[in-house]
Amino acid sequence: MKTLLKTPLIRLIFSIAMIAATSVTAQAQSTSTDDSVFQSLGAKAGIDKIVEDFIPIILADQRIKRFFEQTDKKRLAAQLSDQFCELTGGPCQYKGKDMHEVHEGMNISNAHFNALAEDLQIAMEKNNISSSISNKLVAKLAPMQRPIVSK
Ligand code: HEM
């Protein structure tokens, strides 16, 4: 190994490999250990409760209720709960449909998207989640605006 490392090219390749290995490890650690938002939401049981409150708030919201008339609410709740759990660093895996695919053709506007986000904030408030934590969940949903909004 020592004699091999004397060759400049081998030394360079070795250094690059070491840097890559270190950054992969750092990345794996940052994604697998930061479950602080998940814990602050009350872990999976807390998220289930928030989603359970979220659905009737959506269904009472004149701005967006019509979208959900034909929806299987039980399935929606289970999918949302897994999705929020995974997004906030919890030990779940969202196995539902792709966000663009599921909302395609619904003609969802930014105003509809914001209304739904507002309803989620209300559900979290109802469950005594601090605004700094609820803002963090909403921030994690922000990148979905582009694939969901089509109007
Ligand atoms: C960040 C925002 C949103 C997230 C994270 C989200 C997430 C989801 C998820 C996980 C599902 C279930 C997918 C499945 O069944 O596999 C779903 C379905 C659905 N979403 Fe959204 N959604 C968002 C915004 C919206 C908005 C703004 C509307 C309309 C105002 C909407 C209307 C619907 C409807 C109607 C369904 C049910 C479709 C069906 O019956 O198959 N979503 N959404």
Tab-separated table of C-alpha atoms and ligand atoms in Angstrom:
chain	number	residue	atom	x	y	z
A	1	MET	CA	0.000	0.000	0.000
A	2	LYS	CA	2.798	2.421	0.982
A	3	THR	CA	4.663	1.921	-2.297
A	4	LEU	CA	1.448	2.194	-4.258
A	5	LEU	CA	0.614	5.523	-2.571
A	6	LYS	CA	3.908	6.951	-3.809
A	7	THR	CA	2.449	7.102	-7.327
A	8	PRO	CA	0.824	10.578	-7.659
A	9	LEU	CA	-2.155	9.317	-9.686
A	10	ILE	CA	-2.915	6.514	-7.211
A	11	ARG	CA	-2.574	9.045	-4.355
A	12	LEU	CA	-5.057	11.359	-6.072
A	13	ILE	CA	-7.578	8.549	-6.672
A	14	PHE	CA	-7.186	7.452	-3.039
A	15	SER	CA	-7.843	11.011	-1.775
A	16	ILE	CA	-10.953	11.414	-3.942
A	17	ALA	CA	-12.298	8.069	-2.713
A	18	MET	CA	-11.719	9.103	0.911
A	19	ILE	CA	-13.512	12.456	0.430
A	20	ALA	CA	-16.447	10.729	-1.299
A	21	ALA	CA	-16.719	8.119	1.475
A	22	THR	CA	-16.696	10.842	4.159
A	23	SER	CA	-19.423	12.907	2.473
A	24	VAL	CA	-21.633	9.830	1.898
A	25	THR	CA	-21.322	8.946	5.595
A	26	ALA	CA	-22.134	12.541	6.654
A	27	GLN	CA	-25.180	12.595	4.382
A	28	ALA	CA	-26.455	9.241	5.671
A	29	GLN	CA	-26.074	10.472	9.238
A	30	SER	CA	-27.886	13.743	8.619
A	31	THR	CA	-30.900	12.006	7.032
A	32	SER	CA	-31.172	9.073	9.405
A	33	THR	CA	-30.680	10.849	12.724
A	34	ASP	CA	-32.619	14.099	12.338
A	35	ASP	CA	-36.102	13.096	13.397
A	36	SER	CA	-36.613	16.176	15.601
A	37	VAL	CA	-39.655	17.467	13.669
A	38	PHE	CA	-41.167	13.956	13.683
A	39	GLN	CA	-40.685	13.748	17.471
A	40	SER	CA	-42.067	17.271	18.005
A	41	LEU	CA	-45.223	16.291	16.131
A	42	GLY	CA	-45.733	13.500	18.673
A	43	ALA	CA	-44.190	10.695	16.567
A	44	LYS	CA	-46.489	8.481	14.439
A	45	ALA	CA	-49.427	8.590	16.895
A	46	GLY	CA	-49.245	12.400	16.987
A	47	ILE	CA	-49.162	12.626	13.188
A	48	ASP	CA	-52.112	10.189	12.900
A	49	LYS	CA	-54.106	12.446	15.240
A	50	ILE	CA	-53.179	15.618	13.308
A	51	VAL	CA	-54.246	13.980	10.017
A	52	GLU	CA	-57.444	12.714	11.628
A	53	ASP	CA	-58.275	16.349	12.503
A	54	PHE	CA	-56.986	17.664	9.165
A	55	ILE	CA	-59.449	15.682	6.968
A	56	PRO	CA	-62.696	17.167	8.403
A	57	ILE	CA	-61.147	20.656	8.260
A	58	ILE	CA	-60.502	20.124	4.521
A	59	LEU	CA	-64.015	18.737	4.030
A	60	ALA	CA	-65.512	21.847	5.648
A	61	ASP	CA	-63.349	24.261	3.671
A	62	GLN	CA	-65.514	25.881	0.974
A	63	ARG	CA	-62.412	26.709	-1.055
A	64	ILE	CA	-61.357	23.084	-1.623
A	65	LYS	CA	-63.986	20.632	-0.303
A	66	ARG	CA	-65.341	19.826	-3.772
A	67	PHE	CA	-62.063	18.165	-4.780
A	68	PHE	CA	-62.517	15.464	-2.150
A	69	GLU	CA	-66.140	14.432	-2.776
A	70	GLN	CA	-65.240	11.101	-4.400
A	71	THR	CA	-62.123	10.431	-2.329
A	72	ASP	CA	-61.621	7.419	-0.078
A	73	LYS	CA	-60.909	9.435	3.093
A	74	LYS	CA	-59.452	6.476	5.003
A	75	ARG	CA	-56.889	5.829	2.301
A	76	LEU	CA	-56.094	9.545	2.035
A	77	ALA	CA	-55.520	9.788	5.785
A	78	ALA	CA	-53.262	6.718	5.848
A	79	GLN	CA	-51.214	7.985	2.887
A	80	LEU	CA	-50.854	11.512	4.288
A	81	SER	CA	-49.806	10.158	7.647
A	82	ASP	CA	-47.066	7.964	6.147
A	83	GLN	CA	-45.946	10.815	3.925
A	84	PHE	CA	-45.671	13.347	6.786
A	85	CYS	CA	-43.934	10.738	8.945
A	86	GLU	CA	-41.312	10.024	6.282
A	87	LEU	CA	-40.847	13.706	5.392
A	88	THR	CA	-40.137	14.671	8.993
A	89	GLY	CA	-37.563	11.911	9.521
A	90	GLY	CA	-39.800	9.239	11.028
A	91	PRO	CA	-39.465	5.501	10.389
A	92	CYS	CA	-42.191	5.296	7.731
A	93	GLN	CA	-42.194	4.798	4.012
A	94	TYR	CA	-44.738	6.569	1.825
A	95	LYS	CA	-46.006	3.969	-0.623
A	96	GLY	CA	-48.762	6.041	-2.242
A	97	LYS	CA	-48.907	7.513	-5.690
A	98	ASP	CA	-46.485	10.047	-7.129
A	99	MET	CA	-47.575	13.646	-6.308
A	100	HIS	CA	-47.711	14.837	-9.913
A	101	GLU	CA	-49.592	11.751	-11.088
A	102	VAL	CA	-52.255	11.801	-8.353
A	103	HIS	CA	-53.101	15.502	-8.738
A	104	GLU	CA	-52.806	15.655	-12.511
A	105	GLY	CA	-55.923	17.005	-14.251
A	106	MET	CA	-57.459	18.343	-11.019
A	107	ASN	CA	-56.786	21.957	-12.022
A	108	ILE	CA	-55.353	22.831	-8.628
A	109	SER	CA	-54.281	26.479	-8.254
A	110	ASN	CA	-51.806	28.123	-5.888
A	111	ALA	CA	-54.801	29.423	-3.909
A	112	HIS	CA	-56.097	25.835	-3.476
A	113	PHE	CA	-52.633	24.684	-2.434
A	114	ASN	CA	-52.337	27.498	0.126
A	115	ALA	CA	-55.813	26.756	1.463
A	116	LEU	CA	-54.838	23.141	2.113
A	117	ALA	CA	-51.581	24.206	3.790
A	118	GLU	CA	-53.573	26.626	5.960
A	119	ASP	CA	-55.942	23.800	6.978
A	120	LEU	CA	-52.970	21.674	7.959
A	121	GLN	CA	-51.666	24.531	10.130
A	122	ILE	CA	-55.078	24.711	11.836
A	123	ALA	CA	-55.013	20.942	12.497
A	124	MET	CA	-51.535	21.243	14.016
A	125	GLU	CA	-52.582	24.241	16.123
A	126	LYS	CA	-55.511	22.182	17.404
A	127	ASN	CA	-52.955	19.603	18.546
A	128	ASN	CA	-50.839	22.200	20.350
A	129	ILE	CA	-47.943	22.050	17.910
A	130	SER	CA	-45.822	25.193	18.124
A	131	SER	CA	-45.798	27.438	15.072
A	132	SER	CA	-42.054	26.925	14.624
A	133	ILE	CA	-42.613	23.165	14.221
A	134	SER	CA	-45.726	23.493	12.065
A	135	ASN	CA	-43.855	25.913	9.806
A	136	LYS	CA	-41.160	23.260	9.414
A	137	LEU	CA	-43.650	20.658	8.177
A	138	VAL	CA	-45.252	23.159	5.803
A	139	ALA	CA	-41.774	24.101	4.514
A	140	LYS	CA	-41.156	20.423	3.736
A	141	LEU	CA	-44.346	20.392	1.646
A	142	ALA	CA	-43.393	23.521	-0.318
A	143	PRO	CA	-41.384	21.647	-3.004
A	144	MET	CA	-44.573	19.704	-3.841
A	145	GLN	CA	-46.323	22.882	-4.983
A	146	ARG	CA	-44.834	22.644	-8.468
A	147	PRO	CA	-45.849	19.016	-9.198
A	148	ILE	CA	-49.322	19.507	-7.655
A	149	VAL	CA	-50.411	22.920	-8.988
A	150	SER	CA	-51.564	22.865	-12.612
A	151	LYS	CA	-53.566	26.064	-12.986
B	1	HEM	C1	-48.689	19.837	-0.020
B	1	HEM	C2	-49.867	19.617	-0.506
B	1	HEM	C3	-50.432	18.251	-0.771
B	1	HEM	C4	-49.983	17.026	-0.384
B	1	HEM	C5	-48.755	16.685	0.436
B	1	HEM	C6	-50.916	16.052	-0.910
B	1	HEM	C7	-50.797	14.699	-0.710
B	1	HEM	C8	-51.695	13.763	-1.176
B	1	HEM	C9	-51.581	12.338	-0.965
B	1	HEM	C10	-50.477	11.651	-0.194
B	1	HEM	C11	-52.629	11.756	-1.564
B	1	HEM	C12	-52.965	10.256	-1.604
B	1	HEM	C13	-52.263	9.564	-2.754
B	1	HEM	C14	-52.669	8.123	-2.879
B	1	HEM	O1	-53.845	7.807	-2.631
B	1	HEM	O2	-51.799	7.297	-3.219
B	1	HEM	C15	-53.415	12.823	-2.156
B	1	HEM	C16	-54.604	12.639	-2.815
B	1	HEM	C17	-55.448	13.652	-3.177
B	1	HEM	N1	-55.167	15.002	-3.163
B	1	HEM	FE1	-53.524	15.843	-2.457
B	1	HEM	N2	-51.898	16.700	-1.600
B	1	HEM	C18	-51.635	18.044	-1.537
B	1	HEM	C19	-52.387	19.060	-2.089
B	1	HEM	C20	-53.629	18.885	-2.612
B	1	HEM	C21	-54.533	19.972	-2.988
B	1	HEM	C22	-54.172	21.451	-2.866
B	1	HEM	C23	-55.678	19.399	-3.420
B	1	HEM	C24	-56.938	20.049	-3.894
B	1	HEM	C25	-57.332	21.200	-3.444
B	1	HEM	C26	-55.509	17.954	-3.331
B	1	HEM	C27	-56.449	17.027	-3.687
B	1	HEM	C28	-56.281	15.678	-3.581
B	1	HEM	C29	-57.345	14.724	-3.894
B	1	HEM	C30	-58.745	15.052	-4.389
B	1	HEM	C31	-56.810	13.449	-3.650
B	1	HEM	C32	-57.517	12.114	-3.786
B	1	HEM	C33	-57.371	11.531	-5.148
B	1	HEM	C34	-58.143	10.250	-5.216
B	1	HEM	O3	-59.301	10.227	-4.786
B	1	HEM	O4	-57.594	9.255	-5.709
B	1	HEM	N3	-54.252	17.687	-2.836
B	1	HEM	N4	-52.827	14.037	-1.910
